[in-house]
Amino acid sequence: MKLTDREQDGVVVLEPKGKIMGGPDATLLHDKLYEFIQQGRTKVVIDLSRIEWMNSTGLGILIQGYTTLRNSDGQLKLAKVTDKIQSLLTITKLVSVFDAYDTVEDAIASFN
Amino acid sequence: MMKPVIKGNSISIPSDQEYLSDVDVFIEGILRGFGADESAVADIAISVSELVNNAILHGNKSASDKAVAVTISKSNGCVEISVTDQGAGFDPCDIENPIDDANLMKEVGRGIFIVRSLMDQVEIEASDRGTTVIVTKCI
């Protein structure tokens, strides 16, 4: 997995690319989120459109990010969730946990 | 130091998550050769990654002298994959239901549940010499 980030309207937008299957992927995203929290940047959107697939490790990373940000008075939202990831969120019932939006712009606007 | 070894339709890797991508490249290549569509490739690749993660972390407990073996075959339109570790085995009944409210926000514990959801058949053969999980999906 590769990870890039940018800021738009005071919201951090994370753009992971590739597959999230375990190992170094987990620490990469976790460390990035921790870095943002340390900087006081706690409104985060993850654009999932370039993730080919993820497994339960990827879902665990999303939960960890959601919980960590919430405990820091922030929020994690998802954007452009692919059909394959949506299917995983549905069968694991995590669809009820995450706020997901069709576009990154919609996700950013939801913070206001 | 052990390295991944490929023999025909099998790959053996050391107990290190660093080699997950080697297994993925190997499995996805064979699946495309079998004519599987991209959705089936993803479902099977996700499942294999879950099983190999479990074999490395929970089966072999990341022991450097233990390996994980993955074998893939196709018969009558169905793909069968076995994942074998060299650990102490486990009782599948001990796995908690990840969609219970009490477990929903846990960061781990969904692997086998996801495999059962994505694959057509899952068999677990556990002994004190290791665990083999055999999964089947018709493509």
PDB file of C-alpha atoms in Angstrom:
ATOM      1  CA  MET A   1       0.000   0.000   0.000  1.00  0.00           C
ATOM      2  CA  LYS A   2       1.125   3.525  -0.740  1.00  0.00           C
ATOM      3  CA  LEU A   3      -0.223   6.480   1.200  1.00  0.00           C
ATOM      4  CA  THR A   4      -0.442  10.140   0.274  1.00  0.00           C
ATOM      5  CA  ASP A   5      -2.205  12.936   2.114  1.00  0.00           C
ATOM      6  CA  ARG A   6      -3.365  16.474   1.458  1.00  0.00           C
ATOM      7  CA  GLU A   7      -5.445  19.090   3.271  1.00  0.00           C
ATOM      8  CA  GLN A   8      -8.636  20.646   1.947  1.00  0.00           C
ATOM      9  CA  ASP A   9     -10.812  23.136   3.861  1.00  0.00           C
ATOM     10  CA  GLY A  10      -9.157  22.186   7.153  1.00  0.00           C
ATOM     11  CA  VAL A  11      -9.741  18.486   6.628  1.00  0.00           C
ATOM     12  CA  VAL A  12      -6.974  15.940   6.086  1.00  0.00           C
ATOM     13  CA  VAL A  13      -7.644  13.722   3.073  1.00  0.00           C
ATOM     14  CA  LEU A  14      -5.770  10.412   3.071  1.00  0.00           C
ATOM     15  CA  GLU A  15      -5.389   8.639  -0.248  1.00  0.00           C
ATOM     16  CA  PRO A  16      -4.147   5.049   0.175  1.00  0.00           C
ATOM     17  CA  LYS A  17      -3.455   3.060  -2.960  1.00  0.00           C
ATOM     18  CA  GLY A  18      -3.081  -0.678  -3.572  1.00  0.00           C
ATOM     19  CA  LYS A  19      -4.040  -3.504  -1.235  1.00  0.00           C
ATOM     20  CA  ILE A  20      -4.222  -3.558   2.557  1.00  0.00           C
ATOM     21  CA  MET A  21      -3.373  -7.085   3.667  1.00  0.00           C
ATOM     22  CA  GLY A  22      -1.294  -6.806   6.842  1.00  0.00           C
ATOM     23  CA  GLY A  23       2.243  -6.246   8.025  1.00  0.00           C
ATOM     24  CA  PRO A  24       3.733  -2.832   7.261  1.00  0.00           C
ATOM     25  CA  ASP A  25       0.386  -1.483   5.965  1.00  0.00           C
ATOM     26  CA  ALA A  26      -1.040  -1.394   9.462  1.00  0.00           C
ATOM     27  CA  THR A  27       1.729   0.663  11.026  1.00  0.00           C
ATOM     28  CA  LEU A  28       1.934   3.066   8.080  1.00  0.00           C
ATOM     29  CA  LEU A  29      -1.645   4.286   8.393  1.00  0.00           C
ATOM     30  CA  HIS A  30      -1.647   4.180  12.191  1.00  0.00           C
ATOM     31  CA  ASP A  31       1.537   6.244  12.405  1.00  0.00           C
ATOM     32  CA  LYS A  32       0.150   8.772   9.942  1.00  0.00           C
ATOM     33  CA  LEU A  33      -3.048   9.219  11.918  1.00  0.00           C
ATOM     34  CA  TYR A  34      -1.094   9.575  15.181  1.00  0.00           C
ATOM     35  CA  GLU A  35       1.064  12.229  13.514  1.00  0.00           C
ATOM     36  CA  PHE A  36      -2.053  14.207  12.516  1.00  0.00           C
ATOM     37  CA  ILE A  37      -3.492  13.979  16.021  1.00  0.00           C
ATOM     38  CA  GLN A  38      -0.239  15.255  17.506  1.00  0.00           C
ATOM     39  CA  GLN A  39      -0.545  18.214  15.144  1.00  0.00           C
ATOM     40  CA  GLY A  40      -4.151  18.846  16.217  1.00  0.00           C
ATOM     41  CA  ARG A  41      -5.517  17.816  12.811  1.00  0.00           C
ATOM     42  CA  THR A  42      -8.373  15.528  13.797  1.00  0.00           C
ATOM     43  CA  LYS A  43     -10.834  15.845  10.908  1.00  0.00           C
ATOM     44  CA  VAL A  44      -9.859  13.067   8.521  1.00  0.00           C
ATOM     45  CA  VAL A  45     -11.351  11.631   5.332  1.00  0.00           C
ATOM     46  CA  ILE A  46      -9.994   8.428   3.796  1.00  0.00           C
ATOM     47  CA  ASP A  47     -10.542   8.237   0.026  1.00  0.00           C
ATOM     48  CA  LEU A  48     -10.794   4.492  -0.637  1.00  0.00           C
ATOM     49  CA  SER A  49     -11.244   4.692  -4.415  1.00  0.00           C
ATOM     50  CA  ARG A  50      -7.716   3.473  -5.143  1.00  0.00           C
ATOM     51  CA  ILE A  51      -7.732   0.515  -2.781  1.00  0.00           C
ATOM     52  CA  GLU A  52      -8.025  -2.681  -4.849  1.00  0.00           C
ATOM     53  CA  TRP A  53      -9.068  -4.684  -1.820  1.00  0.00           C
ATOM     54  CA  MET A  54      -8.485  -4.954   1.903  1.00  0.00           C
ATOM     55  CA  ASN A  55      -8.834  -7.804   4.382  1.00  0.00           C
ATOM     56  CA  SER A  56      -9.694  -7.828   8.078  1.00  0.00           C
ATOM     57  CA  THR A  57      -6.390  -6.109   8.820  1.00  0.00           C
ATOM     58  CA  GLY A  58      -7.581  -3.156   6.732  1.00  0.00           C
ATOM     59  CA  LEU A  59     -10.900  -3.087   8.559  1.00  0.00           C
ATOM     60  CA  GLY A  60      -8.994  -3.176  11.862  1.00  0.00           C
ATOM     61  CA  ILE A  61      -6.941  -0.187  10.746  1.00  0.00           C
ATOM     62  CA  LEU A  62     -10.117   1.751   9.922  1.00  0.00           C
ATOM     63  CA  ILE A  63     -11.602   0.914  13.339  1.00  0.00           C
ATOM     64  CA  GLN A  64      -8.391   1.890  15.080  1.00  0.00           C
ATOM     65  CA  GLY A  65      -8.347   5.197  13.191  1.00  0.00           C
ATOM     66  CA  TYR A  66     -12.018   5.835  13.945  1.00  0.00           C
ATOM     67  CA  THR A  67     -11.543   5.157  17.667  1.00  0.00           C
ATOM     68  CA  THR A  68      -8.266   7.044  17.985  1.00  0.00           C
ATOM     69  CA  LEU A  69      -9.667  10.160  16.318  1.00  0.00           C
ATOM     70  CA  ARG A  70     -12.930  10.015  18.255  1.00  0.00           C
ATOM     71  CA  ASN A  71     -10.955   9.826  21.528  1.00  0.00           C
ATOM     72  CA  SER A  72      -9.154  12.988  20.421  1.00  0.00           C
ATOM     73  CA  ASP A  73     -12.439  14.816  19.730  1.00  0.00           C
ATOM     74  CA  GLY A  74     -11.984  14.230  16.020  1.00  0.00           C
ATOM     75  CA  GLN A  75     -13.720  12.204  13.358  1.00  0.00           C
ATOM     76  CA  LEU A  76     -12.831   9.743  10.617  1.00  0.00           C
ATOM     77  CA  LYS A  77     -15.059   9.567   7.552  1.00  0.00           C
ATOM     78  CA  LEU A  78     -14.856   7.433   4.425  1.00  0.00           C
ATOM     79  CA  ALA A  79     -15.276   8.501   0.809  1.00  0.00           C
ATOM     80  CA  LYS A  80     -15.587   6.704  -2.525  1.00  0.00           C
ATOM     81  CA  VAL A  81     -15.911   3.271  -0.965  1.00  0.00           C
ATOM     82  CA  THR A  82     -15.529   0.599  -3.647  1.00  0.00           C
ATOM     83  CA  ASP A  83     -18.100  -2.173  -4.100  1.00  0.00           C
ATOM     84  CA  LYS A  84     -15.666  -4.774  -2.734  1.00  0.00           C
ATOM     85  CA  ILE A  85     -14.969  -2.797   0.455  1.00  0.00           C
ATOM     86  CA  GLN A  86     -18.649  -1.902   0.834  1.00  0.00           C
ATOM     87  CA  SER A  87     -19.412  -5.618   0.721  1.00  0.00           C
ATOM     88  CA  LEU A  88     -16.914  -6.286   3.521  1.00  0.00           C
ATOM     89  CA  LEU A  89     -18.330  -3.428   5.613  1.00  0.00           C
ATOM     90  CA  THR A  90     -21.802  -4.869   5.140  1.00  0.00           C
ATOM     91  CA  ILE A  91     -21.045  -8.488   6.053  1.00  0.00           C
ATOM     92  CA  THR A  92     -19.082  -7.387   9.139  1.00  0.00           C
ATOM     93  CA  LYS A  93     -21.821  -4.895  10.134  1.00  0.00           C
ATOM     94  CA  LEU A  94     -19.226  -2.109  10.192  1.00  0.00           C
ATOM     95  CA  VAL A  95     -21.384  -0.266   7.698  1.00  0.00           C
ATOM     96  CA  SER A  96     -23.291   0.904  10.784  1.00  0.00           C
ATOM     97  CA  VAL A  97     -20.132   2.409  12.307  1.00  0.00           C
ATOM     98  CA  PHE A  98     -18.625   4.505   9.524  1.00  0.00           C
ATOM     99  CA  ASP A  99     -19.996   7.605   7.839  1.00  0.00           C
ATOM    100  CA  ALA A 100     -19.380   7.055   4.127  1.00  0.00           C
ATOM    101  CA  TYR A 101     -19.863   9.512   1.255  1.00  0.00           C
ATOM    102  CA  ASP A 102     -19.909   9.194  -2.523  1.00  0.00           C
ATOM    103  CA  THR A 103     -17.350  11.980  -3.000  1.00  0.00           C
ATOM    104  CA  VAL A 104     -14.471  13.452  -1.022  1.00  0.00           C
ATOM    105  CA  GLU A 105     -16.135  16.865  -1.283  1.00  0.00           C
ATOM    106  CA  ASP A 106     -19.322  15.539   0.325  1.00  0.00           C
ATOM    107  CA  ALA A 107     -17.279  13.993   3.134  1.00  0.00           C
ATOM    108  CA  ILE A 108     -15.439  17.265   3.748  1.00  0.00           C
ATOM    109  CA  ALA A 109     -18.676  19.262   3.693  1.00  0.00           C
ATOM    110  CA  SER A 110     -20.170  16.934   6.324  1.00  0.00           C
ATOM    111  CA  PHE A 111     -17.746  18.327   8.926  1.00  0.00           C
ATOM    112  CA  ASN A 112     -19.456  21.731   8.748  1.00  0.00           C
TER     113      ASN A 112
ATOM    114  CA  MET B   1      17.381 -17.534   6.358  1.00  0.00           C
ATOM    115  CA  MET B   2      14.375 -19.063   4.622  1.00  0.00           C
ATOM    116  CA  LYS B   3      12.898 -17.471   1.513  1.00  0.00           C
ATOM    117  CA  PRO B   4       9.708 -18.139  -0.455  1.00  0.00           C
ATOM    118  CA  VAL B   5       9.873 -21.368  -2.461  1.00  0.00           C
ATOM    119  CA  ILE B   6       7.572 -22.019  -5.418  1.00  0.00           C
ATOM    120  CA  LYS B   7       7.024 -25.551  -6.727  1.00  0.00           C
ATOM    121  CA  GLY B   8       4.331 -25.910  -9.366  1.00  0.00           C
ATOM    122  CA  ASN B   9       1.053 -24.731  -7.846  1.00  0.00           C
ATOM    123  CA  SER B  10       2.452 -24.399  -4.324  1.00  0.00           C
ATOM    124  CA  ILE B  11       4.324 -21.700  -2.474  1.00  0.00           C
ATOM    125  CA  SER B  12       6.001 -21.955   0.909  1.00  0.00           C
ATOM    126  CA  ILE B  13       6.973 -18.842   2.854  1.00  0.00           C
ATOM    127  CA  PRO B  14       8.727 -18.095   6.146  1.00  0.00           C
ATOM    128  CA  SER B  15       6.497 -16.981   9.034  1.00  0.00           C
ATOM    129  CA  ASP B  16       6.800 -13.295   8.292  1.00  0.00           C
ATOM    130  CA  GLN B  17       4.088 -10.914   7.021  1.00  0.00           C
ATOM    131  CA  GLU B  18       6.740  -9.413   4.765  1.00  0.00           C
ATOM    132  CA  TYR B  19       5.988 -12.325   2.409  1.00  0.00           C
ATOM    133  CA  LEU B  20       2.215 -11.815   2.184  1.00  0.00           C
ATOM    134  CA  SER B  21       2.606  -9.990  -1.105  1.00  0.00           C
ATOM    135  CA  ASP B  22       4.629 -12.890  -2.566  1.00  0.00           C
ATOM    136  CA  VAL B  23       1.713 -15.214  -1.853  1.00  0.00           C
ATOM    137  CA  ASP B  24      -0.749 -12.705  -3.298  1.00  0.00           C
ATOM    138  CA  VAL B  25       1.172 -12.264  -6.562  1.00  0.00           C
ATOM    139  CA  PHE B  26       1.491 -16.049  -6.877  1.00  0.00           C
ATOM    140  CA  ILE B  27      -2.196 -16.792  -6.171  1.00  0.00           C
ATOM    141  CA  GLU B  28      -3.636 -13.966  -8.294  1.00  0.00           C
ATOM    142  CA  GLY B  29      -1.443 -14.985 -11.239  1.00  0.00           C
ATOM    143  CA  ILE B  30      -2.672 -18.571 -11.121  1.00  0.00           C
ATOM    144  CA  LEU B  31      -6.296 -17.508 -10.667  1.00  0.00           C
ATOM    145  CA  ARG B  32      -6.155 -15.318 -13.786  1.00  0.00           C
ATOM    146  CA  GLY B  33      -4.610 -18.277 -15.616  1.00  0.00           C
ATOM    147  CA  PHE B  34      -7.616 -20.319 -14.462  1.00  0.00           C
ATOM    148  CA  GLY B  35      -9.891 -17.681 -16.082  1.00  0.00           C
ATOM    149  CA  ALA B  36     -11.353 -16.292 -12.838  1.00  0.00           C
ATOM    150  CA  ASP B  37     -13.030 -12.879 -13.130  1.00  0.00           C
ATOM    151  CA  GLU B  38     -11.646  -9.965 -11.112  1.00  0.00           C
ATOM    152  CA  SER B  39     -14.321 -10.154  -8.426  1.00  0.00           C
ATOM    153  CA  ALA B  40     -13.558 -13.834  -7.787  1.00  0.00           C
ATOM    154  CA  VAL B  41      -9.822 -13.107  -7.851  1.00  0.00           C
ATOM    155  CA  ALA B  42     -10.303 -10.451  -5.160  1.00  0.00           C
ATOM    156  CA  ASP B  43     -12.541 -12.664  -2.988  1.00  0.00           C
ATOM    157  CA  ILE B  44     -10.058 -15.535  -3.111  1.00  0.00           C
ATOM    158  CA  ALA B  45      -7.028 -13.262  -2.647  1.00  0.00           C
ATOM    159  CA  ILE B  46      -8.637 -11.640   0.404  1.00  0.00           C
ATOM    160  CA  SER B  47      -9.412 -15.070   1.864  1.00  0.00           C
ATOM    161  CA  VAL B  48      -5.904 -16.401   1.253  1.00  0.00           C
ATOM    162  CA  SER B  49      -4.397 -13.295   2.870  1.00  0.00           C
ATOM    163  CA  GLU B  50      -6.582 -13.895   5.931  1.00  0.00           C
ATOM    164  CA  LEU B  51      -5.534 -17.523   6.190  1.00  0.00           C
ATOM    165  CA  VAL B  52      -1.839 -16.815   5.677  1.00  0.00           C
ATOM    166  CA  ASN B  53      -1.965 -14.004   8.265  1.00  0.00           C
ATOM    167  CA  ASN B  54      -3.586 -16.409  10.738  1.00  0.00           C
ATOM    168  CA  ALA B  55      -1.030 -19.120   9.935  1.00  0.00           C
ATOM    169  CA  ILE B  56       1.893 -16.733  10.478  1.00  0.00           C
ATOM    170  CA  LEU B  57       0.612 -14.936  13.576  1.00  0.00           C
ATOM    171  CA  HIS B  58      -1.585 -17.464  15.397  1.00  0.00           C
ATOM    172  CA  GLY B  59      -0.342 -20.799  14.026  1.00  0.00           C
ATOM    173  CA  ASN B  60       3.407 -20.399  13.768  1.00  0.00           C
ATOM    174  CA  LYS B  61       3.485 -17.395  16.128  1.00  0.00           C
ATOM    175  CA  SER B  62       5.961 -15.762  13.714  1.00  0.00           C
ATOM    176  CA  ALA B  63       8.621 -18.407  14.518  1.00  0.00           C
ATOM    177  CA  SER B  64      11.461 -17.987  12.047  1.00  0.00           C
ATOM    178  CA  ASP B  65      12.032 -21.741  11.717  1.00  0.00           C
ATOM    179  CA  LYS B  66       8.415 -22.477  10.732  1.00  0.00           C
ATOM    180  CA  ALA B  67       6.875 -22.131   7.300  1.00  0.00           C
ATOM    181  CA  VAL B  68       3.419 -21.595   5.815  1.00  0.00           C
ATOM    182  CA  ALA B  69       2.520 -23.660   2.740  1.00  0.00           C
ATOM    183  CA  VAL B  70      -0.160 -22.618   0.228  1.00  0.00           C
ATOM    184  CA  THR B  71      -1.370 -24.921  -2.570  1.00  0.00           C
ATOM    185  CA  ILE B  72      -3.918 -24.067  -5.269  1.00  0.00           C
ATOM    186  CA  SER B  73      -5.728 -26.309  -7.735  1.00  0.00           C
ATOM    187  CA  LYS B  74      -8.806 -26.233  -9.958  1.00  0.00           C
ATOM    188  CA  SER B  75     -11.276 -29.027 -10.566  1.00  0.00           C
ATOM    189  CA  ASN B  76     -14.746 -29.026 -12.162  1.00  0.00           C
ATOM    190  CA  GLY B  77     -14.823 -25.233 -12.297  1.00  0.00           C
ATOM    191  CA  CYS B  78     -13.945 -24.799  -8.624  1.00  0.00           C
ATOM    192  CA  VAL B  79     -10.721 -23.507  -7.104  1.00  0.00           C
ATOM    193  CA  GLU B  80      -9.400 -25.249  -4.002  1.00  0.00           C
ATOM    194  CA  ILE B  81      -6.691 -23.704  -1.845  1.00  0.00           C
ATOM    195  CA  SER B  82      -5.043 -25.172   1.228  1.00  0.00           C
ATOM    196  CA  VAL B  83      -3.042 -23.173   3.765  1.00  0.00           C
ATOM    197  CA  THR B  84      -0.951 -25.157   6.257  1.00  0.00           C
ATOM    198  CA  ASP B  85       1.050 -23.970   9.238  1.00  0.00           C
ATOM    199  CA  GLN B  86       3.332 -25.808  11.678  1.00  0.00           C
ATOM    200  CA  GLY B  87       1.811 -24.494  14.888  1.00  0.00           C
ATOM    201  CA  ALA B  88       0.069 -26.138  17.820  1.00  0.00           C
ATOM    202  CA  GLY B  89      -3.413 -26.062  16.276  1.00  0.00           C
ATOM    203  CA  PHE B  90      -6.559 -24.345  17.525  1.00  0.00           C
ATOM    204  CA  ASP B  91     -10.209 -25.007  18.176  1.00  0.00           C
ATOM    205  CA  PRO B  92     -12.387 -23.184  15.597  1.00  0.00           C
ATOM    206  CA  CYS B  93     -15.157 -23.099  18.209  1.00  0.00           C
ATOM    207  CA  ASP B  94     -13.033 -20.703  20.269  1.00  0.00           C
ATOM    208  CA  ILE B  95     -13.449 -17.953  17.665  1.00  0.00           C
ATOM    209  CA  GLU B  96     -15.832 -15.248  18.841  1.00  0.00           C
ATOM    210  CA  ASN B  97     -18.582 -13.933  16.569  1.00  0.00           C
ATOM    211  CA  PRO B  98     -17.237 -10.600  15.258  1.00  0.00           C
ATOM    212  CA  ILE B  99     -20.693  -9.212  14.490  1.00  0.00           C
ATOM    213  CA  ASP B 100     -21.910  -9.490  18.075  1.00  0.00           C
ATOM    214  CA  ASP B 101     -22.385  -5.992  19.457  1.00  0.00           C
ATOM    215  CA  ALA B 102     -19.704  -6.636  22.104  1.00  0.00           C
ATOM    216  CA  ASN B 103     -17.130  -7.440  19.404  1.00  0.00           C
ATOM    217  CA  LEU B 104     -18.082  -4.960  16.689  1.00  0.00           C
ATOM    218  CA  MET B 105     -15.420  -2.363  17.521  1.00  0.00           C
ATOM    219  CA  LYS B 106     -12.602  -4.849  18.084  1.00  0.00           C
ATOM    220  CA  GLU B 107      -9.694  -4.338  15.713  1.00  0.00           C
ATOM    221  CA  VAL B 108      -9.083  -8.067  15.199  1.00  0.00           C
ATOM    222  CA  GLY B 109     -11.049 -11.312  15.002  1.00  0.00           C
ATOM    223  CA  ARG B 110     -12.839 -11.074  11.633  1.00  0.00           C
ATOM    224  CA  GLY B 111     -10.510 -13.184   9.461  1.00  0.00           C
ATOM    225  CA  ILE B 112     -12.229 -16.573   9.436  1.00  0.00           C
ATOM    226  CA  PHE B 113     -15.662 -14.884   9.434  1.00  0.00           C
ATOM    227  CA  ILE B 114     -14.740 -13.032   6.227  1.00  0.00           C
ATOM    228  CA  VAL B 115     -13.306 -16.202   4.668  1.00  0.00           C
ATOM    229  CA  ARG B 116     -16.550 -18.067   5.394  1.00  0.00           C
ATOM    230  CA  SER B 117     -18.503 -15.209   3.798  1.00  0.00           C
ATOM    231  CA  LEU B 118     -16.435 -15.014   0.605  1.00  0.00           C
ATOM    232  CA  MET B 119     -15.733 -18.687  -0.074  1.00  0.00           C
ATOM    233  CA  ASP B 120     -18.191 -21.492  -0.895  1.00  0.00           C
ATOM    234  CA  GLN B 121     -16.669 -24.042   1.468  1.00  0.00           C
ATOM    235  CA  VAL B 122     -14.239 -23.893   4.402  1.00  0.00           C
ATOM    236  CA  GLU B 123     -12.731 -26.925   6.149  1.00  0.00           C
ATOM    237  CA  ILE B 124     -10.389 -26.672   9.126  1.00  0.00           C
ATOM    238  CA  GLU B 125      -8.180 -29.607  10.082  1.00  0.00           C
ATOM    239  CA  ALA B 126      -6.339 -28.817  13.315  1.00  0.00           C
ATOM    240  CA  SER B 127      -3.871 -31.038  15.150  1.00  0.00           C
ATOM    241  CA  ASP B 128      -0.958 -30.559  17.517  1.00  0.00           C
ATOM    242  CA  ARG B 129       1.356 -30.664  14.473  1.00  0.00           C
ATOM    243  CA  GLY B 130      -0.301 -27.768  12.701  1.00  0.00           C
ATOM    244  CA  THR B 131      -3.480 -26.547  11.086  1.00  0.00           C
ATOM    245  CA  THR B 132      -4.617 -26.894   7.494  1.00  0.00           C
ATOM    246  CA  VAL B 133      -7.486 -24.775   6.209  1.00  0.00           C
ATOM    247  CA  ILE B 134      -8.947 -25.844   2.864  1.00  0.00           C
ATOM    248  CA  VAL B 135     -11.190 -23.361   1.071  1.00  0.00           C
ATOM    249  CA  THR B 136     -13.152 -23.811  -2.145  1.00  0.00           C
ATOM    250  CA  LYS B 137     -14.824 -21.339  -4.485  1.00  0.00           C
ATOM    251  CA  CYS B 138     -16.491 -22.122  -7.796  1.00  0.00           C
ATOM    252  CA  ILE B 139     -15.554 -19.574 -10.455  1.00  0.00           C
TER     253      ILE B 139
END
